[in-house]
Tab-separated table of C-alpha atoms and ligand atoms in Angstrom:
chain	number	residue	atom	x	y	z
A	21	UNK	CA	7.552	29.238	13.485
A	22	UNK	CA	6.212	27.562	16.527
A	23	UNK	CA	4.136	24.646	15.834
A	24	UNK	CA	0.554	26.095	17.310
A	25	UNK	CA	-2.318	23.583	18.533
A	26	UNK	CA	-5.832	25.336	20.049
A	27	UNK	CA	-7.444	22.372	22.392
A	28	UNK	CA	-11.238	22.328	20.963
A	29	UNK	CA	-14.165	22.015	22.923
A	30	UNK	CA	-15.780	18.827	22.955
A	31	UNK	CA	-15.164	16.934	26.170
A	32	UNK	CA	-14.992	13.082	24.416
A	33	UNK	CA	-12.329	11.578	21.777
A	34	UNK	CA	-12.932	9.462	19.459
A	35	UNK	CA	-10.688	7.922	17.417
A	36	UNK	CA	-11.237	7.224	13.436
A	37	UNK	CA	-8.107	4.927	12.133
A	38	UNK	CA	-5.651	6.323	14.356
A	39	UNK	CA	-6.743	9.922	14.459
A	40	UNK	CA	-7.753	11.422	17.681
A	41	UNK	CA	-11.059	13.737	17.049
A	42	UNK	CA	-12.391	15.901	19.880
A	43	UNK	CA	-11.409	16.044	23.408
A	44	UNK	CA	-8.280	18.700	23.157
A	45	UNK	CA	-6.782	17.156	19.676
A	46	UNK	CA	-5.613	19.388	16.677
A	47	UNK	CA	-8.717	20.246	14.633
A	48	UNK	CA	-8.921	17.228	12.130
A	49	UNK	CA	-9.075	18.040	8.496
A	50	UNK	CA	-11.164	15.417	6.344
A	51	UNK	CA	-12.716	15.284	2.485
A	52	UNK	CA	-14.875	13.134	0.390
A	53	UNK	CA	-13.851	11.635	-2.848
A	54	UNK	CA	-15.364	12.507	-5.597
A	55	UNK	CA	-14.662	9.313	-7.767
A	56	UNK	CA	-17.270	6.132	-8.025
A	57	UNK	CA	-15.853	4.172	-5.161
A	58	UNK	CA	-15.873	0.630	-7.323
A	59	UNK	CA	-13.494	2.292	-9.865
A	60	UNK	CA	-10.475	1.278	-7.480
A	61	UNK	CA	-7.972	3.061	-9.496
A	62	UNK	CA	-9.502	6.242	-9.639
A	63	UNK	CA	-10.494	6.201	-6.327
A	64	UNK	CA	-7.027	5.343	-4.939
A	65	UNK	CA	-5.818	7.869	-6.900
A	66	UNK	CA	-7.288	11.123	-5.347
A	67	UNK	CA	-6.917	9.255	-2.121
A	68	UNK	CA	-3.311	9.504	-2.461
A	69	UNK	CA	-3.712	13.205	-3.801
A	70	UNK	CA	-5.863	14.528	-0.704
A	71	UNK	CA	-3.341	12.373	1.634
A	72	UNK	CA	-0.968	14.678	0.067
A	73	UNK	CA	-2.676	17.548	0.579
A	74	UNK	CA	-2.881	17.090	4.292
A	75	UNK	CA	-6.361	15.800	4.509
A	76	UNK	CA	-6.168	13.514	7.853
A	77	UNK	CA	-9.072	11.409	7.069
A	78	UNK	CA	-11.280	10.073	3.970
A	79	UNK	CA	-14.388	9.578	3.357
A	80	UNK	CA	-15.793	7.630	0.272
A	81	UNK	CA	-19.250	6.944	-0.668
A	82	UNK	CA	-20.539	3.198	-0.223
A	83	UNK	CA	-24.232	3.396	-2.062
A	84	UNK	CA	-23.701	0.070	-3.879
A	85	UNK	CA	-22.099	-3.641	-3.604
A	86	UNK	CA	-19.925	-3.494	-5.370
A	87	UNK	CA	-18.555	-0.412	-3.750
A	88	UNK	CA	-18.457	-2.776	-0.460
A	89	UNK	CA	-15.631	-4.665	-2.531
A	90	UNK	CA	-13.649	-1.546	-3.339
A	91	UNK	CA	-13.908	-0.568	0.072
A	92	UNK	CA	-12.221	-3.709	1.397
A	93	UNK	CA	-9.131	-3.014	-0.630
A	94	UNK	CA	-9.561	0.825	0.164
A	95	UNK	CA	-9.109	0.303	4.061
A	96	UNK	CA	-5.715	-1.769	3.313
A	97	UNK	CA	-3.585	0.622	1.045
A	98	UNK	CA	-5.086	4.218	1.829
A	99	UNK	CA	-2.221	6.048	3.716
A	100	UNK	CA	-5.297	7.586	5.628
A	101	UNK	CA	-8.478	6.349	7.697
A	102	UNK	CA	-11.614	5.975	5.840
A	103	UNK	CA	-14.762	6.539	6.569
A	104	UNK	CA	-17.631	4.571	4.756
A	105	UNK	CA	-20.559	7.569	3.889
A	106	UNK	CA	-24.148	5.197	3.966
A	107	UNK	CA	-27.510	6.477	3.339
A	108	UNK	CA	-30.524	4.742	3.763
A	109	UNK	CA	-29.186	0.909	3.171
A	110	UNK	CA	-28.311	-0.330	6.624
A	111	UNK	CA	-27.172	-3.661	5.480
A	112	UNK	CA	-24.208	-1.821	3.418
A	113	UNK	CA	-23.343	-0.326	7.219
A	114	UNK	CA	-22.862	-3.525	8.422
A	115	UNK	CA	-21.321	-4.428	5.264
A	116	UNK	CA	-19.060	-1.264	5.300
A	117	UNK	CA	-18.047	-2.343	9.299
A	118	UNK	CA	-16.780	-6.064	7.731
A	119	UNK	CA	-14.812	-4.842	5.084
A	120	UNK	CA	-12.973	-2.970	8.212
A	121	UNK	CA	-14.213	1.033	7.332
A	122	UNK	CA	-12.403	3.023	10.417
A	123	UNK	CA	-15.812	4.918	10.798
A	124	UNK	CA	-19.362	4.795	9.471
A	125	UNK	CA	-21.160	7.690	8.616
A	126	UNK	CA	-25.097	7.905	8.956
A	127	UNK	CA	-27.628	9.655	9.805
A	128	UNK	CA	-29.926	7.609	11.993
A	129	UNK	CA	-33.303	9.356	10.801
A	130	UNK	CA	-32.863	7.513	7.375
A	131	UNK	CA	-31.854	3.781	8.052
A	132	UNK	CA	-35.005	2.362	8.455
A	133	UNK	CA	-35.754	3.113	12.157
A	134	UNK	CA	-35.152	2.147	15.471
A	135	UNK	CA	-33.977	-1.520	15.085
A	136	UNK	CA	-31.807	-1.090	12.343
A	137	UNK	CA	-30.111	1.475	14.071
A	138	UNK	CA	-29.484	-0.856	16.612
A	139	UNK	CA	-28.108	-3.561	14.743
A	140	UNK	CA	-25.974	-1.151	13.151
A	141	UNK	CA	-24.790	0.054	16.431
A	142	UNK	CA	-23.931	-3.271	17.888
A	143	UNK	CA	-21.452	-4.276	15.047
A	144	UNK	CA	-19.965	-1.357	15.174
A	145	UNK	CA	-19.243	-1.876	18.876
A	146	UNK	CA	-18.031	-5.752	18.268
A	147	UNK	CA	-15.537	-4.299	15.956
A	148	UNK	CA	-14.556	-1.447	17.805
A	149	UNK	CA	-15.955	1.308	14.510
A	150	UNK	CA	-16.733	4.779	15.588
A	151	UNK	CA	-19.738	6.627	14.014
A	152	UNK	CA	-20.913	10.007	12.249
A	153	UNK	CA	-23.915	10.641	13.521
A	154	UNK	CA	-25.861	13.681	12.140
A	155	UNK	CA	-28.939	15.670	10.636
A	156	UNK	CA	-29.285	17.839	7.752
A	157	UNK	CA	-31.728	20.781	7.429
A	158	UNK	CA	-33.028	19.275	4.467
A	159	UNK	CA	-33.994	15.705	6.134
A	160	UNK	CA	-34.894	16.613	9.964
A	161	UNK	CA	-37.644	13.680	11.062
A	162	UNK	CA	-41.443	14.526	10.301
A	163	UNK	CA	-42.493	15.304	13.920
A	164	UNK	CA	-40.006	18.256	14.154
A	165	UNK	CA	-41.445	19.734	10.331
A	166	UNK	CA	-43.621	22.135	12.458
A	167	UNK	CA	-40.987	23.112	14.842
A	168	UNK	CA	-38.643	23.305	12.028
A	169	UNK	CA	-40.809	26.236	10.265
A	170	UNK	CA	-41.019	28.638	13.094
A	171	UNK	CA	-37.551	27.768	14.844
A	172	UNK	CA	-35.200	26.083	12.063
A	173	UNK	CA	-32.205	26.455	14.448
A	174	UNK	CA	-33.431	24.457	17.419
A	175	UNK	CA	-35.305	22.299	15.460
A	176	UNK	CA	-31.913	21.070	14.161
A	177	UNK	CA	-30.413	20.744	17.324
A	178	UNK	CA	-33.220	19.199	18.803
A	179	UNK	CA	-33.177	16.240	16.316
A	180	UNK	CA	-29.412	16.323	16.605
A	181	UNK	CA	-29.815	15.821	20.446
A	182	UNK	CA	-32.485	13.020	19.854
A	183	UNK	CA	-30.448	11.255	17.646
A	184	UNK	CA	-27.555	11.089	20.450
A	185	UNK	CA	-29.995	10.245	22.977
A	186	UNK	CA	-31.344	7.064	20.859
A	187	UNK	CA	-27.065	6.308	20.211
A	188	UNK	CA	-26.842	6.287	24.505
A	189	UNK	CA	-29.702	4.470	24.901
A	190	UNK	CA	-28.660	1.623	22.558
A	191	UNK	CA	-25.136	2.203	24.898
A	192	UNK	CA	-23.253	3.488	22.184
A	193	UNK	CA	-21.380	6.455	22.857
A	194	UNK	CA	-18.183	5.650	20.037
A	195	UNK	CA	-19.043	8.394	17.485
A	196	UNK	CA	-19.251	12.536	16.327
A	197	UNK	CA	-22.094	14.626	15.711
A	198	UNK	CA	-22.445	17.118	12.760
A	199	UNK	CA	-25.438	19.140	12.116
A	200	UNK	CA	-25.569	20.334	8.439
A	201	UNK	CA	-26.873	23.329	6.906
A	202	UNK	CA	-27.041	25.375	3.441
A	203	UNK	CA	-27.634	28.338	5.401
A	204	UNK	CA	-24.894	29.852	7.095
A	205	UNK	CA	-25.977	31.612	10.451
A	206	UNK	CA	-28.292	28.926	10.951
A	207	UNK	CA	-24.956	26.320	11.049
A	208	UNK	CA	-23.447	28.726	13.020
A	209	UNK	CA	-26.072	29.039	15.666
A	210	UNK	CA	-27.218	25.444	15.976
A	211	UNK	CA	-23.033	23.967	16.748
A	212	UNK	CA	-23.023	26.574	19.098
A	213	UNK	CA	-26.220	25.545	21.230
A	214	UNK	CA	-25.333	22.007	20.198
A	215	UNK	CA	-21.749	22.333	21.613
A	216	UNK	CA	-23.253	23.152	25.109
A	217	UNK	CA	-26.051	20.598	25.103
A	218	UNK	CA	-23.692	17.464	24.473
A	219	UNK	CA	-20.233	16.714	25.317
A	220	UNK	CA	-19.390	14.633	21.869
A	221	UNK	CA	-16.809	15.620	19.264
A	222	UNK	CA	-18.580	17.787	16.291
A	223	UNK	CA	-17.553	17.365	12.711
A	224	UNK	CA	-18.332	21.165	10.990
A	225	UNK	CA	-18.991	21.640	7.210
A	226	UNK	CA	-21.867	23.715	5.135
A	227	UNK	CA	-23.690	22.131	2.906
A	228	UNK	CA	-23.752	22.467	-0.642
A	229	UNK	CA	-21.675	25.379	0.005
A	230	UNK	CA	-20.913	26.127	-3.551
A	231	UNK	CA	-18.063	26.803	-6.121
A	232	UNK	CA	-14.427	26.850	-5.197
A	233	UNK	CA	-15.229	30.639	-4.905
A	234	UNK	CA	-18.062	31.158	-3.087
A	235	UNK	CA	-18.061	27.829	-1.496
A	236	UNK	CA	-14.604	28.978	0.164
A	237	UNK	CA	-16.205	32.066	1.578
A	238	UNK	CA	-19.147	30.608	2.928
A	239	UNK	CA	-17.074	27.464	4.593
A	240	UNK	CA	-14.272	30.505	5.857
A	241	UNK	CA	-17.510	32.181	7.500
A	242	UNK	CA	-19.320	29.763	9.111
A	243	UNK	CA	-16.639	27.267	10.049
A	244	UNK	CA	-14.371	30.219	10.978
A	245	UNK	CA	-17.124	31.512	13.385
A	246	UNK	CA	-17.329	28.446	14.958
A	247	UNK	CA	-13.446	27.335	15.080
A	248	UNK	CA	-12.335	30.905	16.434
A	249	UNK	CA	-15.393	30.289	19.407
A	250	UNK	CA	-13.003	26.845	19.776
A	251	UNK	CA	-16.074	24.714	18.801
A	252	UNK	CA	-15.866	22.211	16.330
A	253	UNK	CA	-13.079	19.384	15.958
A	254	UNK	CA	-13.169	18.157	12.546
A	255	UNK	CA	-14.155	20.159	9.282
A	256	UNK	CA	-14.687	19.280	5.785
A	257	UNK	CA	-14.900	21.849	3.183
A	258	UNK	CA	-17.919	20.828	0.144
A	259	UNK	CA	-17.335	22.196	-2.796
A	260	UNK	CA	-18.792	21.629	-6.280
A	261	UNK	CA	-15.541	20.437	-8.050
A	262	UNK	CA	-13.766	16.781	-8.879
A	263	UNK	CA	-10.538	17.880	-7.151
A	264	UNK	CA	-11.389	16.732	-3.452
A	265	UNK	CA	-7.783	18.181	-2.748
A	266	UNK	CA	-9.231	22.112	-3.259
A	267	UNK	CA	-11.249	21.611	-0.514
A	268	UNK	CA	-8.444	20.321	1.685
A	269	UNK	CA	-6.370	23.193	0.709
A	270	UNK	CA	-9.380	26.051	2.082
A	271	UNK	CA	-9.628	23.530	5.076
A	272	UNK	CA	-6.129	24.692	5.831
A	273	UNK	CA	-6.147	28.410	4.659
A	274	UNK	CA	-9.066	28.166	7.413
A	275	UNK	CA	-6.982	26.663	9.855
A	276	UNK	CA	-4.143	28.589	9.309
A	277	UNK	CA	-5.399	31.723	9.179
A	278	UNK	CA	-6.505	31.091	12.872
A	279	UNK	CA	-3.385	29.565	13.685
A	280	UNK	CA	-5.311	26.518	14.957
A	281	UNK	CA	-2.865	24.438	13.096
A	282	UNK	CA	0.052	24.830	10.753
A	283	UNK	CA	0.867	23.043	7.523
A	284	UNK	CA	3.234	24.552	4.769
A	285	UNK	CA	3.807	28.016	3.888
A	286	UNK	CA	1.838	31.267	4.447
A	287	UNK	CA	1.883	33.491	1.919
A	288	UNK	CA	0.704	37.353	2.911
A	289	UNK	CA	0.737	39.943	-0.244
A	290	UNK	CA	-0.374	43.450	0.222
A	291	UNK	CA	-3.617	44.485	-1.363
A	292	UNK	CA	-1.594	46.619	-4.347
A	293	UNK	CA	-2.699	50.042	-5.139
A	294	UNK	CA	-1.895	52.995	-7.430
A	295	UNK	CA	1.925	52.573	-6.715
A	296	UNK	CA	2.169	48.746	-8.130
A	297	UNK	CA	5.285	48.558	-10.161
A	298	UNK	CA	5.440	45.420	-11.130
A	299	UNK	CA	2.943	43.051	-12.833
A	300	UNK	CA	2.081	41.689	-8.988
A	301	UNK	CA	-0.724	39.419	-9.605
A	302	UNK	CA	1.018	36.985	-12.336
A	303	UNK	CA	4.340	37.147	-9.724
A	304	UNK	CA	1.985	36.454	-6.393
A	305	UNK	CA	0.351	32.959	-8.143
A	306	UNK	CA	3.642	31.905	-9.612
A	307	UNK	CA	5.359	31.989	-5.645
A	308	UNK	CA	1.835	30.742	-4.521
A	309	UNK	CA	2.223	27.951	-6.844
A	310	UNK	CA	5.831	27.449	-6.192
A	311	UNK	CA	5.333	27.661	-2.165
A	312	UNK	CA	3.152	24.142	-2.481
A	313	UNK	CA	6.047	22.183	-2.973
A	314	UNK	CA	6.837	22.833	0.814
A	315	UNK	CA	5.785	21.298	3.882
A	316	UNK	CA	8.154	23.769	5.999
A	317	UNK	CA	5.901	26.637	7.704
A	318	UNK	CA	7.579	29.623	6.629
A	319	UNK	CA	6.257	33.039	6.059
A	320	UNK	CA	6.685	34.891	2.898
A	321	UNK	CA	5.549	38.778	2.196
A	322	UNK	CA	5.282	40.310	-1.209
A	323	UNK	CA	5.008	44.398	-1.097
A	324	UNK	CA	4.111	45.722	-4.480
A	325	UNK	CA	6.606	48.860	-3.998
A	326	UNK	CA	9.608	49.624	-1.601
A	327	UNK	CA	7.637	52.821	-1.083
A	328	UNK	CA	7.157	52.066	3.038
A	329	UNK	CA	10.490	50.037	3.225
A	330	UNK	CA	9.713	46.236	4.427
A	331	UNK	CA	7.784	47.810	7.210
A	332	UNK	CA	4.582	45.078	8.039
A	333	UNK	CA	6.408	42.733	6.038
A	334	UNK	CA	9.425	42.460	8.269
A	335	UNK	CA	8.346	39.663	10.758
A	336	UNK	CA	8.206	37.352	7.599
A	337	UNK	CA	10.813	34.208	6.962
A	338	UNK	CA	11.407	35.817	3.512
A	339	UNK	CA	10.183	38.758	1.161
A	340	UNK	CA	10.237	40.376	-2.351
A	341	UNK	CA	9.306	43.780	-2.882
A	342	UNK	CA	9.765	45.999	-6.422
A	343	UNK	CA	10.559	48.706	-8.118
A	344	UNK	CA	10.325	49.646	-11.707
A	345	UNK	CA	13.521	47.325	-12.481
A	346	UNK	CA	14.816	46.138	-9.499
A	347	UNK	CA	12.874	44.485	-6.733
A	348	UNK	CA	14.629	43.575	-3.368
A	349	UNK	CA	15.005	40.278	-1.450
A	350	UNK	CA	14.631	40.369	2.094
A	351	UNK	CA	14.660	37.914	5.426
A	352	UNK	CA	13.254	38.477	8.337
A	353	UNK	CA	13.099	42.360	7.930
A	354	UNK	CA	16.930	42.545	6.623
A	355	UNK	CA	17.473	43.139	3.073
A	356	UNK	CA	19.551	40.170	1.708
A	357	UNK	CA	20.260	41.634	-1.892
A	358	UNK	CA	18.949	43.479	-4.693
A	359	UNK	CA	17.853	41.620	-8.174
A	360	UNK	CA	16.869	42.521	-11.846
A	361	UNK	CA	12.648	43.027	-11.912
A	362	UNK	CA	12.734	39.442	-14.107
A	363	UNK	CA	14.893	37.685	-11.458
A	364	UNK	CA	12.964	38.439	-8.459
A	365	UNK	CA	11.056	35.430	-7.731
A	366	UNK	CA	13.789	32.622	-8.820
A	367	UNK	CA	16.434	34.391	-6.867
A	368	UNK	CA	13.788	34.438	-4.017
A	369	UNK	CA	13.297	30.456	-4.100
A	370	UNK	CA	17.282	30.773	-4.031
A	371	UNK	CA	17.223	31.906	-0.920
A	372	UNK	CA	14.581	29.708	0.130
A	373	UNK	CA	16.298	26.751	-0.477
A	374	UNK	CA	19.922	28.015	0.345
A	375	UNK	CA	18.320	28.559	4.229
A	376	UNK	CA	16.496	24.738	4.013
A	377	UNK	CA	20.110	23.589	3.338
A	378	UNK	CA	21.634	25.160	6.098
A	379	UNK	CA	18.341	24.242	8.802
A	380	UNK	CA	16.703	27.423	8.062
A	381	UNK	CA	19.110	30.103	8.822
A	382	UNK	CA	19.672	32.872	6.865
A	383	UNK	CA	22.918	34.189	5.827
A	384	UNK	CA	23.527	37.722	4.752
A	385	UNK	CA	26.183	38.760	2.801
A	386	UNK	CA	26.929	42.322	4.438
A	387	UNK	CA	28.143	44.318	1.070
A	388	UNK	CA	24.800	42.708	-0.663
A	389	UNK	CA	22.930	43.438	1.996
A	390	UNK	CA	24.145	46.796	2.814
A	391	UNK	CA	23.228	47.691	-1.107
A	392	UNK	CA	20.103	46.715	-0.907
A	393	UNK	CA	19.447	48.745	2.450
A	394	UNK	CA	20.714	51.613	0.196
A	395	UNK	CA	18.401	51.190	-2.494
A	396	UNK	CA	15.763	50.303	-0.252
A	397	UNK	CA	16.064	54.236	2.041
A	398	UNK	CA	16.601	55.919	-1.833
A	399	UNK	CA	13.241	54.524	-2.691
A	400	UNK	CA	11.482	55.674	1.094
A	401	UNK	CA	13.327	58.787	0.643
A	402	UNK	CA	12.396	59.716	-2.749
A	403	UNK	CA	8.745	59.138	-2.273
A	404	UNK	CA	8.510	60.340	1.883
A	405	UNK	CA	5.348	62.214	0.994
A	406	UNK	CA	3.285	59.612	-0.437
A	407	UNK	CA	0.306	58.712	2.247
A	408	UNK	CA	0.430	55.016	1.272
A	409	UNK	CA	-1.837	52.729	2.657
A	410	UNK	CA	0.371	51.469	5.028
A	411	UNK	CA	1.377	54.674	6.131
A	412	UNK	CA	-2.743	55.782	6.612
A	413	UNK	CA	-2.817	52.838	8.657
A	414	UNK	CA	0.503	53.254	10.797
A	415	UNK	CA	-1.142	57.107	11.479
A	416	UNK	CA	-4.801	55.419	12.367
A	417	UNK	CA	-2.725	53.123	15.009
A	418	UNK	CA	-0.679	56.241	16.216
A	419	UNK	CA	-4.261	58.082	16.733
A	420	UNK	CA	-5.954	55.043	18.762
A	421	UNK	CA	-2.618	54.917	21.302
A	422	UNK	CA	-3.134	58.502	21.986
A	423	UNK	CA	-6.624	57.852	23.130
A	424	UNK	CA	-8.678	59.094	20.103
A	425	UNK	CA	-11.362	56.057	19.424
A	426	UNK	CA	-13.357	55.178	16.864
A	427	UNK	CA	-14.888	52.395	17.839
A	428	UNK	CA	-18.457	52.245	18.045
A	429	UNK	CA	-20.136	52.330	21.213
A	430	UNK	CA	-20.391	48.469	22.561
A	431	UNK	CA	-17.894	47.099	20.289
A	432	UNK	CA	-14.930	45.320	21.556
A	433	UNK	CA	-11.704	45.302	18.668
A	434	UNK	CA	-11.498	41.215	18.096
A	435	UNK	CA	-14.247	39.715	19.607
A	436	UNK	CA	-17.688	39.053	18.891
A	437	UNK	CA	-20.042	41.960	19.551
A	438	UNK	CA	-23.210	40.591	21.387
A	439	UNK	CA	-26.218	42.672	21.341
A	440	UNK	CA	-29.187	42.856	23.463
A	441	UNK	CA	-32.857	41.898	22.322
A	442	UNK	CA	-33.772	45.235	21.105
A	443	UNK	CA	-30.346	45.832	19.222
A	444	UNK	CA	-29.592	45.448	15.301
A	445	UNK	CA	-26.074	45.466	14.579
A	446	UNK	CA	-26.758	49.049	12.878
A	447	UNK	CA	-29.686	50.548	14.812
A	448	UNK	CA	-28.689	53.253	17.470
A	449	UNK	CA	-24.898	53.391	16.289
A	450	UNK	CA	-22.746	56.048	16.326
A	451	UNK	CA	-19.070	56.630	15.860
A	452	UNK	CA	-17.827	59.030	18.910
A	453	UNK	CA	-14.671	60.151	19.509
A	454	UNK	CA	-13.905	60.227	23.136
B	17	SF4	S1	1.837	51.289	-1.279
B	17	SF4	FE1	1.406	49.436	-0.138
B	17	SF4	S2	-0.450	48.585	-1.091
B	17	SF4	FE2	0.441	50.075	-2.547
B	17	SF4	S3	1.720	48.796	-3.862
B	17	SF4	FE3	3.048	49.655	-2.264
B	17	SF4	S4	3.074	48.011	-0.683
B	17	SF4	FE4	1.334	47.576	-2.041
C-alpha cells in the first residue's frame, strides 16, 4: 500500500520538538499521560508505551514543583516532544519553558490576565517554545456568559478568536488553537467557523468524551467530521482510562479509516450473519491482537463463510475465510491453500511472515493453490442460491448502474448533505425512484 498523506487546512506550521503541525503536514497524533508527572518512572514508562503506539507528541501535566523537576529529565530521554499542560499558575509556564518543554499548553483566559500572558509569551519567544492556545465550553471568559447561552457555538469561537488576537498583539504568532467541547456538533461547528476565521494550526479533541467505548464513537464523529472536511491538524483522543496508548490506537483507527495517514495493519471482517461457521469473534481478536506486532501496512480480510468466494475481500494483502472444518488462506484475491478449521489463523501469520521475508511478495504454490480454488467454487456452488449479504448488496449496486435510484431527493452519495433554513434532515423526504 501506498503511503497516503491529505495536506490539512491551516495555512501556518508550527513546529513542537521536531514535529511539523499545520500548514500541509500529516495530521499529528498526540496523548496525555495519565501518570503523576513527579513519579519519573511511571511517567517514563507510558511515555515509552504511547511512543510505541505511534503517538507523535506528549503531553504531561505540570500542576506542581516538583513536577517542574520531572519535567526537566522528561524533555531529555522521551523519544517524543513534550508538551507541558499548565492551568492557572503562570510562573510554572515559565518554569515549564526553562526546564526546555517543546510546547506549552494554556489557555490564556485562566493565567491571571493580560500581563501574565505576556510574560509568558515573551519567554516563550526567547526560547523559541510554541504554544496551545485554547478555550473550553466549560471556562469561556465572563463577558461572553450571555452570548454563550443563546449562541454557544460562536460564543466559543469568538473567545477563541480573542484569545489569538491578544497572542498577535503581544507579537506572538508561534502556537495552535483548539476549541474544546463535551458536546459534539457544537465542536464540530465551532473548528469549522474557526478554521475560516484564522489561519493557525488547530489541535481537535472532545472533551470528556467518555469510556474507551463511547468515548471512541464520539471522538470517530466529531473529529472524523472535521478531518474528512480536511480541517484540523493535530488530534488527541480523551478517554477515561490509565492506558494513554488506547487513545492513540482510536487516533489511528480515525486516521486510517480516512486514509489520512497509515500506520500498521488494517484489519476489515465482515459483519457475520446466519451462515457463520466458525466461532468468528474469538478468531477476529486473536489476528487483531496478533496484527499489533506489525508496523507494515497490510490489509487483511476475514469472511465468516466461503459462501460468496473471496469476492469484497479480494483487494486485501491476505485473507482467511471458513467452512465447517476447513477454512481457506488467500492473497490478494488468489487462494494460497486450504487448512484444518484449528489451523487457520497460525498458518495465516505463516504466510504473513513467509511474504515479510521475501519483501512482501507472495508466492503461490500452484497444486495448493489450485485445491483451494476447488474447494473454494464447491462451496459457491453448493450454496448458489443463498441471497447473502454480499450478494443483496452486489444486486443493490447492479440496480443503481442501471439507473434505478434510491437516493433521496438532495442527497449526494459521500458528501455532506447541506440543507436550507427551512429543511430538517427528515422533513419533506421521500425516496423516489427515477
Ligand atoms: S454470508 Fe457474508 S456476512 Fe454472512 S458469514 Fe458469510 S461472509 Fe460473513
Amino acid at each position: 500500500m501506498a503511503l497516503t498523506c491529505i495536506a490539512m487546512a491551516s495555512k501556518r506550521q508550527i513546529f513542537v520538538g521536531g514535529v511539523p503541525i499545520g500548514g500541509g503536514a500529516p495530521v499529528v497524533v498526540q496523548t496525555m499521560t495519565k501518570t503523576e508527572t513527579a513519579n519519573l518512572e511511571a511517567t517514563m514508562e507510558q511515555i515509552r508505551t504511547v511512543a510505541d503506539a505511534g503517538s507523535d507528541l506528549v503531553r504531561v501535566a505540570v500542576p506542581r514543583d516538583k513536577d517542574v523537576e520531572a519535567l526537566k529529565v522528561i524533555v531529555k530521554d522521551s523519544p517524543i516532544p513534550v508538551i507541558a499542560d499548565i492551568h492557572f499558575n503562570h510562573t510554572l509556564a515559565l518554569k515549564a519553558i526553562e526546564a526546555g518543554a517543546h510546547c506549552i499548553r494554556l489557555n490564556p483566559g485562566n493565567i491571571g490576565g493580560r500581563e501574565k500572558v505576556a510574560e509568558v509569551a515573551e519567554r516563550a519567544t526567547n526560547a523559541g517554545t510554541p504554544m496551545r492556545i485554547g478555550v473550553n465550553s466549560g471556562s469561556l471568559p465572563k463577558h461572553l456568559h450571555e452570548l454563550e447561552r443563546e449562541e454557544p457555538v460562536e460564543a466559543l469561537v469568538t473567545a477563541a478568536v480573542e484569545f489569538v488576537e491578544l497572542m498577535e498583539d503581544l507579537s506572538f504568532e508561534n502556537f495552535k488553537v483548539s476549541i474544546k467541547s463535551t458536546n459534539v456538533p457544537n465542536t464540530i461547528a465551532a473548528n469549522r467557523l474557526l478554521s475560516e476565521r484564522i489561519p493557525y494550526p488547530l489541535h481537535l479533541g472532545i472533551t470528556e468524551a467518555g469510556t474507551k467505548w463511547s468515548g471512541s464513537l464520539k471522538s470517530s464523529v466529531g473529529l472524523g467530521t472535521l478531518l474528512a472536511d480536511g480541517i484540523g491538524d493535530t488530534i488527541r483522543i480523551s478517554l477515561s482510562t490509565f492506558h494513554a496508548e488506547e487513545e492513540v490506537k482510536v487516533a489511528w483507527e480515525i486516521l486510517k479509516a480516512l486514509q489520512i495517514r497509515e500506520r500498521g495493519p488494517v484489519l476489515i471482517a465482515c459483519p457475520t450473519c446466519g451462515r457463520l461457521q466458525f466461532d468468528m469473534d474469538t478468531v477476529v481478536a486473536e489476528i487483531e491482537e496478533r496484527l499489533e506486532r506489525y508496523t507494515e501496512p497490510i490489509e487483511v480480510a476475514v469472511l465468516g463463510c466461503a459462501v460468496n468466494g473471496i469476492g469484497e475481500a479480494s483487494h486485501a494483502d491476505f485473507g482467511i475465510t471458513g467452512a465447517l472444518n476447513e477454512g481457506l488462506i488467500f492473497a490478494h484475491g488468489k487462494p494460497l491453500r486450504k487448512v484444518p478449521q484449528d489451523d487457520l489463523v497460525d498458518a495465516l501469520f505463516e504466510e504473513i511472515e513467509k511474504s515479510f521475508g521475501k519483501g512482501g511478495k507472495v508466492e503461490f504454490d500452484e497444486a495448493e493453490s489450485a485445491e483451494g480454488a476447488e474447494w473454494l467454487q464447491r462451496i459457491e456452488d453448493e450454496n448458489a442460491d443463498d441471497l447473502t449479504p454480499e450478494k443483496l448488496a452486489a444486486m443493490e449496486a447492479e440496480a443503481a448502474g442501471e439507473g434505478e435510484d434510491i437516493t433521496a431527493p438532495g442527497e449526494t452519495k459521500g458528501r455532506r448533505v447541506e440543507l436550507g433554513e427551512d429543511a430538517s434532515p427528515t422533513a419533506g423526504r421521500r425516496f423516489t425512484r427515477a
